[in-house]
């Protein structure tokens, strides 16, 4: 640990551990000084504002950093940052690992981007909690810190937004009435994209855009997945029902369509699935 009146920093030992993702360093700077890195930093680098405001420049653009904003940078991206006015306080995390790039990609997180979120979200305070936890109970194995950085990336996925896209948490709030509608209408074979769009008073095209941003699939594809999940619950709780009866319970007009859809999604037939339970 390195500690001064305004700055505390912990260096971790992840490189000595066979971890897919690890924190290299984490720190808080209550009086952030200007930083210039013409060659970038060798690990992934996250910087967010705790109080005050700064300015962060990379790839030819400068971004304001008030509370509720942060920058994630890939390794070796040239950058510089400095405060705007007095009292710019920051938290930073540097991390790496053989699976770091793959994890970011699987979460559909940009490796170098300006992120925004609601100050009231957990993302705003997660870094401080990790820092306090490391300071009170040093993690020699790096396992807890590896979990902490993965949790941070999940929160960034859930609450962070880039450009004009909705954050996942915001999108889920917006989609909540439709998700409830899907639960209510799961046995109704007449529900299609148009009916779902009317619940939110949006166009079918906009509805699909919201679902693709949130779940990576269209609204109707999501509804089909809910129906298949529901069919699995029914088959395990009411095994006396026929495949045809189960299909009707989850909105399929005929058993053959249900069987084909179930096999495509689950890789086995409904009959095979029932033998597993």
Short mmCIF file of N, CA and C in Angstrom, two decimals, residues 16-165:
data_model
loop_
_atom_site.label_atom_id
_atom_site.label_comp_id
_atom_site.label_asym_id
_atom_site.label_seq_id
_atom_site.Cartn_x
_atom_site.Cartn_y
_atom_site.Cartn_z
N UNK A 16 1.06 -13.00 -10.25
CA UNK A 16 1.65 -14.23 -9.75
C UNK A 16 0.60 -15.33 -9.58
N UNK A 17 -0.69 -14.99 -9.79
CA UNK A 17 -1.77 -15.95 -9.62
C UNK A 17 -2.37 -16.31 -10.98
N UNK A 18 -2.76 -17.57 -11.18
CA UNK A 18 -3.34 -17.97 -12.47
C UNK A 18 -4.81 -17.58 -12.56
N UNK A 19 -5.09 -16.28 -12.43
CA UNK A 19 -6.45 -15.79 -12.45
C UNK A 19 -6.81 -15.23 -13.82
N UNK A 20 -8.04 -15.47 -14.29
CA UNK A 20 -8.43 -14.95 -15.61
C UNK A 20 -8.58 -13.44 -15.62
N UNK A 21 -8.82 -12.86 -14.44
CA UNK A 21 -9.02 -11.41 -14.33
C UNK A 21 -8.51 -10.98 -12.96
N UNK A 22 -7.70 -9.92 -12.91
CA UNK A 22 -7.17 -9.50 -11.62
C UNK A 22 -6.96 -7.99 -11.59
N UNK A 23 -7.06 -7.43 -10.38
CA UNK A 23 -6.75 -6.02 -10.17
C UNK A 23 -5.24 -5.86 -10.06
N UNK A 24 -4.69 -4.93 -10.81
CA UNK A 24 -3.26 -4.63 -10.71
C UNK A 24 -3.01 -3.55 -9.66
N UNK A 25 -3.89 -2.54 -9.65
CA UNK A 25 -3.81 -1.51 -8.62
C UNK A 25 -5.18 -0.86 -8.47
N UNK A 26 -5.41 -0.29 -7.30
CA UNK A 26 -6.64 0.46 -7.04
C UNK A 26 -6.29 1.57 -6.09
N UNK A 27 -6.89 2.73 -6.29
CA UNK A 27 -6.55 3.84 -5.42
C UNK A 27 -7.58 4.95 -5.46
N UNK A 28 -7.44 5.84 -4.48
CA UNK A 28 -8.29 7.02 -4.39
C UNK A 28 -7.38 8.23 -4.25
N UNK A 29 -7.67 9.27 -5.01
CA UNK A 29 -6.88 10.49 -4.95
C UNK A 29 -7.82 11.65 -4.66
N UNK A 30 -7.71 12.21 -3.46
CA UNK A 30 -8.61 13.29 -3.06
C UNK A 30 -8.21 14.64 -3.62
N UNK A 31 -7.07 14.70 -4.26
CA UNK A 31 -6.63 15.93 -4.92
C UNK A 31 -5.88 15.53 -6.18
N UNK A 32 -6.65 15.08 -7.17
CA UNK A 32 -6.07 14.48 -8.37
C UNK A 32 -5.18 15.46 -9.13
N UNK A 33 -3.93 15.07 -9.30
CA UNK A 33 -2.98 15.88 -10.03
C UNK A 33 -3.09 15.60 -11.53
N UNK A 34 -2.62 16.50 -12.39
CA UNK A 34 -2.63 16.24 -13.83
C UNK A 34 -1.75 15.04 -14.17
N UNK A 35 -2.22 14.22 -15.11
CA UNK A 35 -1.48 13.05 -15.55
C UNK A 35 -1.35 13.09 -17.07
N UNK A 36 -0.13 12.83 -17.55
CA UNK A 36 0.15 12.79 -18.99
C UNK A 36 0.82 11.45 -19.29
N UNK A 37 0.20 10.62 -20.14
CA UNK A 37 0.77 9.32 -20.51
C UNK A 37 0.80 9.19 -22.03
N UNK A 38 1.87 9.64 -22.65
CA UNK A 38 1.96 9.57 -24.12
C UNK A 38 1.93 8.15 -24.67
N UNK A 39 2.34 7.17 -23.86
CA UNK A 39 2.34 5.77 -24.30
C UNK A 39 1.22 4.96 -23.64
N UNK A 40 0.34 5.64 -22.91
CA UNK A 40 -0.74 4.93 -22.24
C UNK A 40 -0.26 4.19 -21.00
N UNK A 41 -1.12 3.29 -20.53
CA UNK A 41 -0.82 2.47 -19.35
C UNK A 41 -0.83 1.00 -19.78
N UNK A 42 0.04 0.15 -19.23
CA UNK A 42 0.16 -1.23 -19.73
C UNK A 42 -1.03 -2.15 -19.42
N UNK A 43 -1.94 -1.73 -18.53
CA UNK A 43 -3.12 -2.53 -18.18
C UNK A 43 -4.38 -1.76 -18.56
N UNK A 44 -5.52 -2.42 -18.47
CA UNK A 44 -6.78 -1.70 -18.59
C UNK A 44 -6.85 -0.69 -17.45
N UNK A 45 -7.40 0.47 -17.76
CA UNK A 45 -7.37 1.57 -16.80
C UNK A 45 -8.77 2.18 -16.68
N UNK A 46 -9.28 2.24 -15.46
CA UNK A 46 -10.57 2.87 -15.18
C UNK A 46 -10.36 4.06 -14.27
N UNK A 47 -10.99 5.20 -14.59
CA UNK A 47 -10.94 6.39 -13.75
C UNK A 47 -12.33 6.98 -13.66
N UNK A 48 -12.79 7.27 -12.44
CA UNK A 48 -14.09 7.89 -12.26
C UNK A 48 -14.00 9.00 -11.23
N UNK A 49 -14.93 9.93 -11.29
CA UNK A 49 -14.95 11.07 -10.39
C UNK A 49 -15.75 10.74 -9.14
N UNK A 50 -15.20 11.10 -7.99
CA UNK A 50 -15.90 11.00 -6.71
C UNK A 50 -16.53 12.34 -6.38
N UNK A 51 -15.76 13.41 -6.50
CA UNK A 51 -16.25 14.78 -6.29
C UNK A 51 -15.51 15.71 -7.23
N UNK A 52 -16.14 16.87 -7.46
CA UNK A 52 -15.53 17.84 -8.36
C UNK A 52 -15.69 17.43 -9.81
N UNK A 53 -14.81 17.94 -10.65
CA UNK A 53 -14.88 17.61 -12.08
C UNK A 53 -13.50 17.70 -12.70
N UNK A 54 -13.25 16.79 -13.63
CA UNK A 54 -12.02 16.80 -14.39
C UNK A 54 -12.29 16.75 -15.87
N UNK A 55 -11.23 16.66 -16.64
CA UNK A 55 -11.32 16.52 -18.09
C UNK A 55 -10.34 15.45 -18.51
N UNK A 56 -10.79 14.53 -19.36
CA UNK A 56 -9.97 13.38 -19.77
C UNK A 56 -9.91 13.37 -21.29
N UNK A 57 -8.70 13.28 -21.84
CA UNK A 57 -8.53 13.31 -23.29
C UNK A 57 -7.87 12.03 -23.78
N UNK A 58 -8.45 11.44 -24.83
CA UNK A 58 -7.84 10.30 -25.52
C UNK A 58 -8.45 10.21 -26.91
N UNK A 59 -7.69 9.65 -27.82
CA UNK A 59 -8.11 9.45 -29.20
C UNK A 59 -8.69 10.71 -29.83
N UNK A 60 -8.05 11.86 -29.53
CA UNK A 60 -8.41 13.11 -30.18
C UNK A 60 -9.63 13.82 -29.62
N UNK A 61 -10.21 13.32 -28.51
CA UNK A 61 -11.38 13.95 -27.93
C UNK A 61 -11.17 14.18 -26.43
N UNK A 62 -11.82 15.22 -25.92
CA UNK A 62 -11.76 15.53 -24.50
C UNK A 62 -13.16 15.39 -23.91
N UNK A 63 -13.24 14.69 -22.78
CA UNK A 63 -14.53 14.42 -22.14
C UNK A 63 -14.57 15.04 -20.76
N UNK A 64 -15.67 15.69 -20.38
CA UNK A 64 -15.81 16.19 -19.01
C UNK A 64 -16.07 15.03 -18.06
N UNK A 65 -15.51 15.09 -16.86
CA UNK A 65 -15.69 14.02 -15.88
C UNK A 65 -16.27 14.57 -14.58
N UNK A 66 -17.57 14.88 -14.55
CA UNK A 66 -18.23 15.18 -13.28
C UNK A 66 -18.60 13.87 -12.59
N UNK A 67 -19.29 13.94 -11.45
CA UNK A 67 -19.78 12.73 -10.80
C UNK A 67 -20.73 12.00 -11.74
N UNK A 68 -20.69 10.67 -11.65
CA UNK A 68 -21.54 9.87 -12.52
C UNK A 68 -20.94 9.62 -13.88
N UNK A 69 -19.64 9.83 -14.03
CA UNK A 69 -18.96 9.55 -15.29
C UNK A 69 -17.61 8.88 -15.03
N UNK A 70 -17.11 8.18 -16.03
CA UNK A 70 -15.80 7.54 -15.93
C UNK A 70 -15.28 7.18 -17.30
N UNK A 71 -14.02 6.86 -17.34
CA UNK A 71 -13.35 6.47 -18.59
C UNK A 71 -12.75 5.09 -18.41
N UNK A 72 -13.01 4.19 -19.36
CA UNK A 72 -12.33 2.91 -19.42
C UNK A 72 -11.41 2.94 -20.64
N UNK A 73 -10.14 2.58 -20.42
CA UNK A 73 -9.16 2.58 -21.51
C UNK A 73 -8.52 1.22 -21.65
N UNK A 74 -8.33 0.80 -22.89
CA UNK A 74 -7.56 -0.40 -23.17
C UNK A 74 -6.08 -0.14 -22.89
N UNK A 75 -5.29 -1.17 -22.75
CA UNK A 75 -3.86 -0.97 -22.50
C UNK A 75 -3.19 -0.15 -23.61
N UNK A 76 -2.26 0.69 -23.19
CA UNK A 76 -1.36 1.42 -24.10
C UNK A 76 -2.06 2.45 -24.97
N UNK A 77 -3.20 2.97 -24.53
CA UNK A 77 -3.87 4.05 -25.25
C UNK A 77 -3.38 5.39 -24.69
N UNK A 78 -2.73 6.22 -25.49
CA UNK A 78 -2.23 7.51 -24.99
C UNK A 78 -3.38 8.36 -24.44
N UNK A 79 -3.12 9.08 -23.33
CA UNK A 79 -4.17 9.89 -22.72
C UNK A 79 -3.56 10.89 -21.75
N UNK A 80 -4.37 11.86 -21.40
CA UNK A 80 -4.00 12.77 -20.31
C UNK A 80 -5.27 13.29 -19.66
N UNK A 81 -5.16 13.68 -18.38
CA UNK A 81 -6.31 14.20 -17.68
C UNK A 81 -5.87 15.17 -16.59
N UNK A 82 -6.78 16.06 -16.22
CA UNK A 82 -6.50 17.06 -15.19
C UNK A 82 -7.82 17.59 -14.65
N UNK A 83 -7.75 18.25 -13.49
CA UNK A 83 -8.95 18.77 -12.85
C UNK A 83 -9.42 20.06 -13.48
N UNK A 84 -10.71 20.31 -13.30
CA UNK A 84 -11.31 21.58 -13.67
C UNK A 84 -11.74 22.28 -12.37
N UNK A 85 -10.98 23.26 -11.95
CA UNK A 85 -11.26 23.90 -10.68
C UNK A 85 -10.58 23.15 -9.54
N UNK A 86 -11.01 23.45 -8.32
CA UNK A 86 -10.39 22.88 -7.13
C UNK A 86 -11.10 21.60 -6.69
N UNK A 87 -10.33 20.72 -6.05
CA UNK A 87 -10.92 19.59 -5.35
C UNK A 87 -11.46 18.48 -6.21
N UNK A 88 -10.74 18.12 -7.27
CA UNK A 88 -11.18 16.97 -8.06
C UNK A 88 -10.71 15.69 -7.38
N UNK A 89 -11.66 14.86 -6.96
CA UNK A 89 -11.37 13.60 -6.28
C UNK A 89 -11.74 12.43 -7.19
N UNK A 90 -10.86 11.45 -7.26
CA UNK A 90 -11.06 10.33 -8.18
C UNK A 90 -10.80 8.99 -7.50
N UNK A 91 -11.35 7.95 -8.11
CA UNK A 91 -10.99 6.57 -7.82
C UNK A 91 -10.56 5.92 -9.13
N UNK A 92 -9.52 5.12 -9.08
CA UNK A 92 -9.05 4.46 -10.29
C UNK A 92 -8.78 2.98 -10.00
N UNK A 93 -8.92 2.19 -11.03
CA UNK A 93 -8.63 0.76 -10.97
C UNK A 93 -7.87 0.39 -12.24
N UNK A 94 -6.78 -0.30 -12.10
CA UNK A 94 -6.11 -0.89 -13.26
C UNK A 94 -6.22 -2.40 -13.13
N UNK A 95 -6.50 -3.06 -14.23
CA UNK A 95 -6.71 -4.50 -14.17
C UNK A 95 -6.23 -5.16 -15.45
N UNK A 96 -6.03 -6.47 -15.36
CA UNK A 96 -5.55 -7.23 -16.50
C UNK A 96 -5.97 -8.68 -16.32
N UNK A 97 -5.35 -9.58 -17.06
CA UNK A 97 -5.66 -11.00 -16.97
C UNK A 97 -5.83 -11.61 -18.35
N UNK A 98 -5.54 -12.90 -18.50
CA UNK A 98 -5.62 -13.55 -19.82
C UNK A 98 -7.03 -13.55 -20.42
N UNK A 99 -8.07 -13.39 -19.59
CA UNK A 99 -9.43 -13.38 -20.10
C UNK A 99 -10.07 -12.00 -20.05
N UNK A 100 -9.30 -10.97 -19.74
CA UNK A 100 -9.88 -9.63 -19.59
C UNK A 100 -10.57 -9.18 -20.87
N UNK A 101 -9.90 -9.29 -22.00
CA UNK A 101 -10.49 -8.85 -23.27
C UNK A 101 -11.73 -9.65 -23.61
N UNK A 102 -11.67 -10.98 -23.38
CA UNK A 102 -12.81 -11.84 -23.69
C UNK A 102 -14.01 -11.52 -22.80
N UNK A 103 -13.77 -11.22 -21.53
CA UNK A 103 -14.85 -10.89 -20.61
C UNK A 103 -15.50 -9.57 -21.02
N UNK A 104 -14.70 -8.58 -21.35
CA UNK A 104 -15.26 -7.31 -21.82
C UNK A 104 -16.10 -7.51 -23.07
N UNK A 105 -15.60 -8.34 -23.98
CA UNK A 105 -16.32 -8.61 -25.22
C UNK A 105 -17.63 -9.33 -24.95
N UNK A 106 -17.61 -10.32 -24.05
CA UNK A 106 -18.82 -11.09 -23.76
C UNK A 106 -19.88 -10.21 -23.11
N UNK A 107 -19.46 -9.18 -22.38
CA UNK A 107 -20.39 -8.25 -21.75
C UNK A 107 -20.76 -7.10 -22.70
N UNK A 108 -20.20 -7.11 -23.89
CA UNK A 108 -20.45 -6.06 -24.89
C UNK A 108 -20.06 -4.69 -24.36
N UNK A 109 -18.94 -4.66 -23.64
CA UNK A 109 -18.40 -3.40 -23.12
C UNK A 109 -17.27 -2.93 -24.03
N UNK A 110 -17.29 -1.67 -24.38
CA UNK A 110 -16.21 -1.12 -25.19
C UNK A 110 -14.94 -1.03 -24.35
N UNK A 111 -13.82 -1.38 -24.94
CA UNK A 111 -12.55 -1.39 -24.20
C UNK A 111 -12.05 0.02 -23.90
N UNK A 112 -12.35 0.97 -24.76
CA UNK A 112 -11.96 2.37 -24.54
C UNK A 112 -13.19 3.23 -24.79
N UNK A 113 -13.77 3.78 -23.73
CA UNK A 113 -15.02 4.52 -23.89
C UNK A 113 -15.28 5.41 -22.69
N UNK A 114 -16.13 6.41 -22.93
CA UNK A 114 -16.62 7.33 -21.91
C UNK A 114 -17.97 6.81 -21.44
N UNK A 115 -18.10 6.54 -20.15
CA UNK A 115 -19.33 5.98 -19.59
C UNK A 115 -20.00 6.97 -18.66
N UNK A 116 -21.34 6.92 -18.65
CA UNK A 116 -22.15 7.73 -17.75
C UNK A 116 -23.13 6.83 -17.01
N UNK A 117 -23.58 7.25 -15.83
CA UNK A 117 -24.55 6.48 -15.06
C UNK A 117 -25.21 7.40 -14.04
N UNK A 118 -26.31 6.92 -13.45
CA UNK A 118 -26.96 7.67 -12.39
C UNK A 118 -26.07 7.64 -11.14
N UNK A 119 -25.89 8.80 -10.53
CA UNK A 119 -25.03 8.89 -9.35
C UNK A 119 -25.58 8.03 -8.22
N UNK A 120 -26.89 7.79 -8.21
CA UNK A 120 -27.51 6.98 -7.16
C UNK A 120 -27.28 5.48 -7.34
N UNK A 121 -26.70 5.06 -8.47
CA UNK A 121 -26.52 3.64 -8.73
C UNK A 121 -25.33 3.08 -7.95
N UNK A 122 -25.30 1.75 -7.82
CA UNK A 122 -24.24 1.08 -7.09
C UNK A 122 -22.88 1.27 -7.76
N UNK A 123 -22.88 1.53 -9.04
CA UNK A 123 -21.62 1.73 -9.75
C UNK A 123 -20.82 2.90 -9.18
N UNK A 124 -21.52 3.92 -8.70
CA UNK A 124 -20.84 5.10 -8.19
C UNK A 124 -20.01 4.79 -6.95
N UNK A 125 -20.45 3.86 -6.13
CA UNK A 125 -19.80 3.61 -4.83
C UNK A 125 -19.02 2.29 -4.77
N UNK A 126 -19.09 1.47 -5.83
CA UNK A 126 -18.46 0.15 -5.77
C UNK A 126 -16.95 0.25 -5.57
N UNK A 127 -16.29 1.14 -6.30
CA UNK A 127 -14.84 1.27 -6.20
C UNK A 127 -14.39 1.61 -4.79
N UNK A 128 -15.12 2.50 -4.13
CA UNK A 128 -14.77 2.88 -2.76
C UNK A 128 -14.94 1.70 -1.81
N UNK A 129 -15.99 0.90 -2.02
CA UNK A 129 -16.19 -0.27 -1.16
C UNK A 129 -15.07 -1.28 -1.34
N UNK A 130 -14.64 -1.48 -2.59
CA UNK A 130 -13.54 -2.40 -2.85
C UNK A 130 -12.26 -1.89 -2.18
N UNK A 131 -12.01 -0.61 -2.31
CA UNK A 131 -10.81 -0.01 -1.71
C UNK A 131 -10.83 -0.18 -0.19
N UNK A 132 -11.96 0.08 0.43
CA UNK A 132 -12.06 -0.06 1.89
C UNK A 132 -11.89 -1.53 2.31
N UNK A 133 -12.45 -2.45 1.50
CA UNK A 133 -12.34 -3.86 1.83
C UNK A 133 -10.89 -4.34 1.75
N UNK A 134 -10.18 -3.91 0.71
CA UNK A 134 -8.78 -4.30 0.57
C UNK A 134 -7.95 -3.71 1.70
N UNK A 135 -8.26 -2.48 2.10
CA UNK A 135 -7.50 -1.83 3.16
C UNK A 135 -7.69 -2.48 4.51
N UNK A 136 -8.88 -3.07 4.76
CA UNK A 136 -9.14 -3.66 6.07
C UNK A 136 -8.77 -5.14 6.15
N UNK A 137 -8.70 -5.81 4.99
CA UNK A 137 -8.41 -7.25 5.00
C UNK A 137 -7.66 -7.59 3.71
N UNK A 138 -6.34 -7.40 3.73
CA UNK A 138 -5.56 -7.52 2.50
C UNK A 138 -5.68 -8.93 1.92
N UNK A 139 -5.95 -9.00 0.64
CA UNK A 139 -6.23 -10.24 -0.07
C UNK A 139 -4.96 -10.74 -0.74
N UNK A 140 -4.19 -11.57 -0.04
CA UNK A 140 -2.91 -12.02 -0.58
C UNK A 140 -3.07 -12.92 -1.80
N UNK A 141 -4.16 -13.67 -1.88
CA UNK A 141 -4.36 -14.57 -3.02
C UNK A 141 -4.86 -13.85 -4.25
N UNK A 142 -5.47 -12.68 -4.07
CA UNK A 142 -6.05 -11.96 -5.20
C UNK A 142 -7.42 -12.46 -5.60
N UNK A 143 -7.92 -13.51 -4.94
CA UNK A 143 -9.20 -14.09 -5.35
C UNK A 143 -10.36 -13.14 -5.11
N UNK A 144 -10.40 -12.51 -3.93
CA UNK A 144 -11.47 -11.57 -3.64
C UNK A 144 -11.42 -10.38 -4.59
N UNK A 145 -10.22 -9.88 -4.85
CA UNK A 145 -10.07 -8.75 -5.76
C UNK A 145 -10.49 -9.11 -7.18
N UNK A 146 -10.22 -10.36 -7.58
CA UNK A 146 -10.66 -10.81 -8.91
C UNK A 146 -12.18 -10.80 -8.99
N UNK A 147 -12.83 -11.26 -7.93
CA UNK A 147 -14.29 -11.19 -7.89
C UNK A 147 -14.79 -9.76 -7.89
N UNK A 148 -14.07 -8.87 -7.21
CA UNK A 148 -14.47 -7.46 -7.15
C UNK A 148 -14.40 -6.80 -8.51
N UNK A 149 -13.38 -7.09 -9.29
CA UNK A 149 -13.26 -6.44 -10.59
C UNK A 149 -14.30 -7.01 -11.56
N UNK A 150 -14.61 -8.30 -11.42
CA UNK A 150 -15.67 -8.87 -12.25
C UNK A 150 -17.02 -8.25 -11.89
N UNK A 151 -17.25 -8.07 -10.59
CA UNK A 151 -18.47 -7.41 -10.15
C UNK A 151 -18.55 -5.99 -10.70
N UNK A 152 -17.42 -5.29 -10.69
CA UNK A 152 -17.39 -3.94 -11.25
C UNK A 152 -17.81 -3.94 -12.72
N UNK A 153 -17.29 -4.87 -13.51
CA UNK A 153 -17.64 -4.93 -14.93
C UNK A 153 -19.12 -5.24 -15.12
N UNK A 154 -19.69 -6.08 -14.26
CA UNK A 154 -21.12 -6.36 -14.34
C UNK A 154 -21.93 -5.10 -14.03
N UNK A 155 -21.49 -4.32 -13.04
CA UNK A 155 -22.18 -3.07 -12.72
C UNK A 155 -22.05 -2.07 -13.85
N UNK A 156 -20.89 -2.04 -14.50
CA UNK A 156 -20.70 -1.15 -15.64
C UNK A 156 -21.64 -1.55 -16.78
N UNK A 157 -21.80 -2.85 -16.99
CA UNK A 157 -22.74 -3.34 -17.99
C UNK A 157 -24.17 -2.96 -17.63
N UNK A 158 -24.52 -3.08 -16.36
CA UNK A 158 -25.90 -2.85 -15.91
C UNK A 158 -26.26 -1.37 -15.89
N UNK A 159 -25.36 -0.54 -15.36
CA UNK A 159 -25.70 0.86 -15.13
C UNK A 159 -25.05 1.84 -16.10
N UNK A 160 -23.94 1.46 -16.72
CA UNK A 160 -23.23 2.39 -17.57
C UNK A 160 -23.85 2.52 -18.95
N UNK A 161 -23.68 3.69 -19.54
CA UNK A 161 -24.17 3.91 -20.89
C UNK A 161 -23.16 4.74 -21.66
N UNK A 162 -23.07 4.50 -22.94
CA UNK A 162 -22.20 5.27 -23.83
C UNK A 162 -23.06 5.91 -24.91
N UNK A 163 -22.72 7.12 -25.31
CA UNK A 163 -23.49 7.78 -26.35
C UNK A 163 -24.94 7.99 -25.93
N UNK A 164 -25.86 7.67 -26.85
CA UNK A 164 -27.29 7.87 -26.59
C UNK A 164 -28.01 6.57 -26.22
N UNK A 165 -27.25 5.50 -25.98
CA UNK A 165 -27.89 4.22 -25.65
C UNK A 165 -28.39 4.24 -24.21
#
